[in-house]
Coordinates of C-alpha atoms in Angstrom, one line a residue:
M6 CA 6.9 22.8 -8.4
I7 CA 4.9 20.6 -6.3
S8 CA 1.5 19.3 -7.2
I9 CA 0.0 18.0 -3.7
I10 CA -3.2 16.2 -4.3
I11 CA -5.4 15.3 -1.7
P12 CA -8.6 13.2 -2.3
V13 CA -11.5 13.8 -0.3
Y14 CA -14.5 12.1 0.8
N15 CA -17.0 12.9 4.0
S16 CA -14.1 13.8 6.4
E17 CA -15.0 17.0 7.4
K18 CA -14.0 16.4 11.1
Y19 CA -10.4 16.9 10.2
L20 CA -10.5 18.5 6.3
N21 CA -9.0 21.7 7.7
K22 CA -6.3 21.1 10.2
C23 CA -5.0 18.8 6.5
I24 CA -5.6 21.5 4.6
D25 CA -3.9 24.3 6.5
S26 CA -1.0 22.0 7.5
V27 CA -0.2 21.9 3.3
L28 CA -1.0 26.0 3.1
S29 CA 1.5 27.1 6.3
Q30 CA 4.9 24.9 4.7
N31 CA 7.7 26.7 4.7
Y32 CA 8.2 25.7 1.3
N33 CA 6.3 27.4 -1.3
D34 CA 6.1 26.3 -4.6
F35 CA 3.7 24.2 -4.6
E36 CA 0.0 23.8 -5.6
L37 CA -2.6 22.0 -3.9
I38 CA -5.1 20.6 -6.1
L39 CA -8.1 18.9 -3.3
V40 CA -10.3 16.5 -5.5
N41 CA -14.1 16.2 -3.4
D42 CA -15.3 12.6 -4.7
G43 CA -19.1 13.2 -3.8
S44 CA -18.3 14.1 0.0
T45 CA -22.1 13.8 1.4
D46 CA -21.1 16.4 4.2
R47 CA -19.7 19.1 4.6
S48 CA -15.7 18.5 2.9
G49 CA -17.1 19.9 -0.4
E50 CA -17.5 23.3 1.0
I51 CA -14.8 23.6 3.2
C52 CA -12.8 22.7 0.0
E53 CA -14.5 25.6 -2.0
E54 CA -14.1 28.0 1.2
Y55 CA -10.2 27.3 0.9
F56 CA -10.8 28.0 -2.7
R57 CA -11.7 31.3 -2.9
K58 CA -9.7 32.6 -0.1
D59 CA -5.9 30.7 -1.8
K60 CA -5.1 31.0 -4.9
R61 CA -2.8 27.7 -4.5
V62 CA -5.6 25.7 -3.8
T63 CA -7.5 24.3 -7.2
V64 CA -10.7 22.7 -6.6
I65 CA -12.0 19.0 -8.4
N66 CA -15.7 18.1 -7.7
Q67 CA -16.9 14.4 -9.1
D68 CA -19.2 12.1 -8.2
N69 CA -18.1 9.1 -6.5
R70 CA -15.9 7.0 -7.6
G71 CA -13.4 5.9 -4.8
V72 CA -10.1 6.9 -3.9
S73 CA -8.1 5.7 -6.7
A74 CA -10.3 7.4 -9.2
A75 CA -9.9 10.8 -7.0
R76 CA -6.0 10.8 -7.2
N77 CA -5.8 9.8 -10.9
S78 CA -8.3 13.3 -11.6
G79 CA -5.6 15.1 -9.5
L80 CA -2.7 13.8 -11.4
N81 CA -4.8 14.3 -14.6
N82 CA -4.9 18.5 -13.4
A83 CA -1.4 18.1 -11.7
R84 CA 0.9 20.9 -13.5
G85 CA 3.7 21.0 -11.0
E86 CA 7.1 18.5 -11.8
W87 CA 6.6 16.2 -8.8
V88 CA 3.4 15.1 -7.6
A89 CA 2.8 14.5 -3.7
F90 CA -0.2 12.5 -2.4
I91 CA -1.5 13.0 1.3
D92 CA -4.8 11.6 2.8
S93 CA -7.8 14.1 3.9
D94 CA -7.4 13.1 7.7
D95 CA -3.7 13.1 8.2
Y96 CA -1.8 16.1 8.0
I97 CA 1.8 17.3 8.1
G98 CA 4.3 18.8 9.8
D99 CA 5.8 22.8 8.2
D100 CA 8.7 21.4 6.8
F101 CA 7.4 18.2 5.2
L102 CA 8.0 19.4 1.8
K103 CA 11.4 20.8 2.6
E104 CA 12.7 18.1 4.1
F105 CA 12.6 15.9 1.0
N106 CA 15.3 17.9 0.2
L107 CA 14.8 18.6 -3.6
T108 CA 17.4 21.2 -4.5
S109 CA 20.6 19.0 -2.9
Y110 CA 20.3 16.1 -4.5
H111 CA 19.0 14.7 -7.6
A112 CA 16.5 11.6 -8.0
D113 CA 13.6 10.3 -9.2
F114 CA 12.0 9.2 -6.1
Y115 CA 12.3 10.6 -2.3
L116 CA 10.7 9.7 0.5
Q117 CA 10.8 10.1 3.9
G118 CA 9.3 8.8 7.3
Y119 CA 6.2 9.6 9.1
T120 CA 4.5 10.0 12.5
I121 CA 2.0 7.7 13.9
L122 CA -1.4 9.2 15.5
D123 CA -2.7 7.1 17.5
N124 CA -5.7 7.7 19.9
N125 CA -5.1 11.3 19.8
N126 CA -1.3 10.4 21.3
L127 CA 2.2 10.7 18.9
K128 CA 2.3 7.1 19.8
S129 CA 5.9 6.4 17.7
N130 CA 8.2 7.3 14.6
T131 CA 9.0 5.8 12.1
F132 CA 11.5 6.9 9.5
V133 CA 13.8 5.7 6.7
D134 CA 17.5 6.0 6.6
D135 CA 19.0 8.2 4.3
Y136 CA 19.9 6.9 1.0
S137 CA 21.1 8.6 -2.0
G138 CA 21.6 6.3 -5.0
K139 CA 20.2 4.2 -7.8
L140 CA 17.3 1.7 -6.6
N141 CA 19.2 -1.3 -5.6
S142 CA 18.5 -5.1 -5.0
V143 CA 19.1 -4.1 -1.1
F144 CA 17.5 -0.7 -0.8
F145 CA 14.5 -2.4 -3.0
A146 CA 14.4 -5.4 -0.3
Y147 CA 14.2 -3.6 2.5
A148 CA 11.4 -1.4 1.4
E149 CA 9.4 -4.4 0.2
Q150 CA 9.8 -6.1 3.6
N151 CA 9.0 -3.3 5.4
N152 CA 6.2 -2.2 3.2
I153 CA 7.6 1.0 2.8
F154 CA 5.7 0.9 -1.3
N155 CA 2.2 0.0 0.3
S156 CA 1.7 4.0 0.0
P157 CA 1.8 6.5 -1.6
V158 CA 1.9 9.5 1.0
C159 CA 5.4 10.9 2.3
K160 CA 7.2 10.4 -1.3
L161 CA 7.4 12.5 -4.2
F162 CA 7.2 11.4 -7.9
K163 CA 8.1 12.6 -10.9
H164 CA 5.1 13.9 -12.6
E165 CA 7.4 13.7 -16.7
L166 CA 7.8 10.2 -15.4
I167 CA 3.9 9.6 -14.4
E168 CA 2.3 10.9 -17.8
K169 CA 5.6 9.2 -20.3
Y170 CA 4.2 5.9 -19.3
N171 CA 0.7 6.7 -18.5
I172 CA 1.2 5.1 -14.7
R173 CA -2.6 6.0 -12.9
F174 CA -4.1 4.2 -9.9
D175 CA -5.9 0.4 -10.9
L176 CA -9.7 1.1 -10.8
N177 CA -10.2 -2.8 -10.6
T178 CA -9.4 -2.9 -6.7
S179 CA -10.0 -1.1 -3.7
F180 CA -7.2 -3.2 -2.2
G181 CA -3.4 -3.0 -2.8
E182 CA -4.1 0.1 -5.7
D183 CA -1.2 2.1 -4.1
H184 CA 1.1 -0.4 -3.9
I185 CA 0.5 -1.3 -7.6
F186 CA 0.6 2.8 -8.4
V187 CA 4.4 3.0 -6.7
L188 CA 5.8 -0.2 -7.9
D189 CA 4.8 0.8 -11.2
Y190 CA 6.5 3.8 -10.8
L191 CA 9.4 2.7 -9.7
R192 CA 10.1 0.5 -12.7
Y193 CA 11.0 3.5 -14.7
I194 CA 13.0 5.3 -12.1
E195 CA 17.1 5.5 -11.9
F196 CA 18.0 7.0 -9.0
V197 CA 16.4 7.6 -5.1
F198 CA 16.5 9.7 -1.9
T199 CA 15.6 9.2 1.3
S200 CA 14.8 11.2 4.1
N201 CA 15.1 10.7 7.8
G202 CA 12.2 13.6 8.5
K203 CA 9.0 12.2 9.6
S204 CA 6.6 15.3 9.6
Y205 CA 3.9 13.5 8.0
V206 CA 1.1 12.3 10.4
Y207 CA -0.4 9.1 9.8
N208 CA -3.9 9.1 11.5
K209 CA -3.6 5.2 12.7
V210 CA -7.5 5.6 14.4
H211 CA -9.8 6.7 11.1
N212 CA -7.0 4.9 8.7
S213 CA -9.2 1.9 9.2
L214 CA -8.8 0.1 5.8
T215 CA -6.5 -2.0 7.6
N216 CA -9.1 -4.1 9.5
R217 CA -11.3 -4.8 7.0
L218 CA -12.4 -8.0 5.6
V219 CA -11.3 -7.7 2.1
P220 CA -13.2 -9.6 -0.8
Y221 CA -11.2 -12.5 -1.5
K222 CA -11.1 -12.1 -5.5
Q223 CA -10.1 -8.8 -4.6
L224 CA -6.9 -9.8 -2.5
E225 CA -6.1 -12.5 -5.8
Y226 CA -6.1 -9.7 -7.7
Y227 CA -3.9 -7.7 -6.4
T228 CA -1.6 -10.6 -4.7
L229 CA -1.5 -11.8 -8.8
K230 CA -0.6 -7.9 -9.7
I231 CA 1.5 -7.7 -7.5
L232 CA 4.2 -10.4 -8.1
D233 CA 4.0 -9.6 -11.9
L234 CA 5.7 -6.8 -11.0
Q235 CA 7.9 -7.5 -8.2
S236 CA 8.9 -10.1 -10.8
K237 CA 10.1 -7.5 -13.1
F238 CA 12.1 -6.0 -10.1
E239 CA 13.8 -9.9 -9.4
N240 CA 14.6 -10.2 -13.4
I241 CA 16.4 -6.9 -13.7
L242 CA 18.2 -6.5 -10.0
K243 CA 18.9 -10.5 -9.7
D244 CA 19.6 -11.1 -5.7
E245 CA 18.5 -13.4 -4.1
Q246 CA 17.5 -11.3 -1.2
V247 CA 14.6 -9.5 -3.7
S248 CA 13.9 -12.8 -4.2
R249 CA 13.5 -13.5 -0.6
S250 CA 11.1 -10.5 0.2
I251 CA 8.7 -11.7 -2.6
N252 CA 8.6 -14.9 -1.5
I253 CA 7.6 -14.0 1.9
R254 CA 5.3 -11.8 0.8
L255 CA 3.5 -14.0 -1.3
Y256 CA 3.2 -16.4 1.1
G257 CA 1.6 -13.9 3.9
N258 CA -0.5 -12.9 0.8
T259 CA -1.9 -15.9 0.1
I260 CA -2.8 -16.9 3.5
R261 CA -4.9 -13.4 3.6
V262 CA -6.6 -14.8 0.1
L263 CA -7.5 -18.4 2.1
K264 CA -9.0 -16.9 5.0
S265 CA -10.8 -14.3 2.5
F266 CA -12.1 -16.9 1.3
F267 CA -13.4 -19.3 3.6
K268 CA -14.8 -16.2 5.3
S269 CA -16.9 -15.5 1.8
N270 CA -20.1 -16.9 1.4
S271 CA -18.5 -18.1 -1.8
S272 CA -16.4 -21.0 -0.2
S273 CA -17.1 -23.8 -2.4
I274 CA -15.6 -26.2 -3.3
E275 CA -15.9 -25.2 -7.1
N276 CA -15.3 -21.6 -6.1
Y277 CA -12.2 -22.7 -4.5
N278 CA -10.8 -25.4 -7.7
K279 CA -10.9 -22.0 -9.4
L280 CA -8.9 -20.1 -7.0
I281 CA -6.5 -22.7 -6.4
L282 CA -6.1 -22.5 -10.8
N283 CA -4.2 -19.3 -10.1
F284 CA -2.2 -19.8 -7.2
C285 CA -1.0 -23.4 -7.6
P286 CA 1.6 -22.9 -10.3
V287 CA 2.9 -19.8 -8.5
I288 CA 3.6 -21.8 -5.2
K289 CA 5.2 -23.9 -7.0
K290 CA 7.9 -22.1 -8.4
R291 CA 8.6 -20.3 -5.5
M292 CA 8.8 -22.1 -2.4
K293 CA 12.5 -21.4 -2.3
G294 CA 13.4 -18.9 0.3
I295 CA 10.5 -19.2 3.2
K296 CA 10.4 -20.7 6.4
F297 CA 9.6 -24.5 6.7
Y298 CA 6.0 -23.7 8.5
Q299 CA 5.3 -21.8 5.3
K300 CA 6.2 -24.5 2.9
I301 CA 3.5 -27.4 5.2
I302 CA 1.1 -24.0 4.1
Y303 CA 1.9 -24.3 1.2
T304 CA 2.2 -28.3 0.1
F305 CA -1.2 -28.5 1.7
F306 CA -1.9 -26.4 -2.4
M307 CA -0.6 -29.9 -3.7
F308 CA -3.1 -32.2 -2.2
P309 CA -6.5 -33.1 -4.4
E310 CA -8.3 -30.2 -4.6
F311 CA -10.9 -31.6 -1.8
I312 CA -8.6 -32.5 0.7
S313 CA -6.4 -29.1 0.8
Y314 CA -10.2 -27.4 0.6
Y315 CA -11.5 -29.3 3.7
I316 CA -8.1 -28.7 5.3
F317 CA -7.9 -24.7 4.9
K318 CA -11.2 -24.6 5.7
L319 CA -10.9 -26.4 9.9
L320 CA -7.4 -24.4 9.9
T321 CA -9.7 -21.1 9.6
K322 CA -12.3 -22.2 11.1
Y323 CA -10.5 -23.6 14.0
W324 CA -7.0 -21.7 14.5
Y325 CA -7.6 -19.4 16.8
M326 CA -9.3 -21.4 18.9
F327 CA -6.3 -23.7 19.0
L328 CA -4.0 -21.3 19.5
R329 CA -5.8 -20.1 22.7
K330 CA -5.8 -23.7 24.0
Y331 CA -2.2 -24.5 23.0
A332 CA -0.9 -21.2 23.3
S333 CA 3.0 -23.1 23.9
L334 CA 2.5 -23.3 20.1
A335 CA 1.5 -20.0 19.3
I336 CA 4.8 -18.5 19.3
L337 CA 5.9 -21.3 16.6
L338 CA 3.0 -21.0 14.5
G339 CA 0.8 -18.0 15.1
P340 CA 2.2 -16.3 11.5
I341 CA 1.1 -18.9 9.8
L342 CA -2.8 -17.8 9.2
D343 CA -2.3 -14.6 10.4
P344 CA -5.1 -12.2 9.4
Y345 CA -2.7 -8.8 9.5
V346 CA 0.4 -10.2 7.0
V347 CA -0.3 -8.2 4.2
G348 CA 1.2 -7.0 1.3

């Protein structure tokens, strides 16, 4: 049986479509766990309505504690051999569960692609190629470079492993906790199966967390936490391609931390000194594998603190003004301070 966990918070506009898409699956061996995370709209009532009319539905009501706590509550109550996560403003096609091919391939981790819904239009399809085998360096590097492990949706997790190793969503941050969960789980698996199915419909317009300004302390926490997990795979897989993918993501995350820091109200030299104490030792070890223009940015960390502080502050403040004025340089230098290069 598959336990499908949907965290629900103020999503009355999309919730019926989401739940109906689950209950209409052509694969019937599942339970649906709706975790109402303190909704203040009609979401809780909608959940209860489905609970009363379909025995496959379980409802958990809790005070608002965030999506990670809601998913953890779902995990604590799951009874299936496998666990899947769906966001309440997304929906799935009738063959979503069937396309994991559970009965055809033996694996510890199943994943498939998705379809993007942008402004009520199915704008594009994104999918991963069929692969069945051990979690190797090629697959890991590809998945990390393409953000495949960033989200728990479109995946099946073995419940036994989750419980055996007490894997849960990190409550210390509201950014990147999904990526942390997936990598933590992957530490304990051996075989992977990927399907080119794309029945999961991701509602891009209303899933807008990637557009918010994340507090730099959360970004800092995530960057160092995910690097620690990535390094464990690096030590096991021992492949230059894996190291390169980790370094590239570290670069992007570091730049986002800096931009968030200098846009915050805490961007004093004193706080900057505390920030770079965490990053300087890490960066010195990981200069290999990144491009020359990226190394220039990292080199600023090696300057005396008061010099690098003002360099980064000026870059953050005037970067886009500079690019607009000198458009010919934008193609070459644009990625250096791109706020959307995220981990």
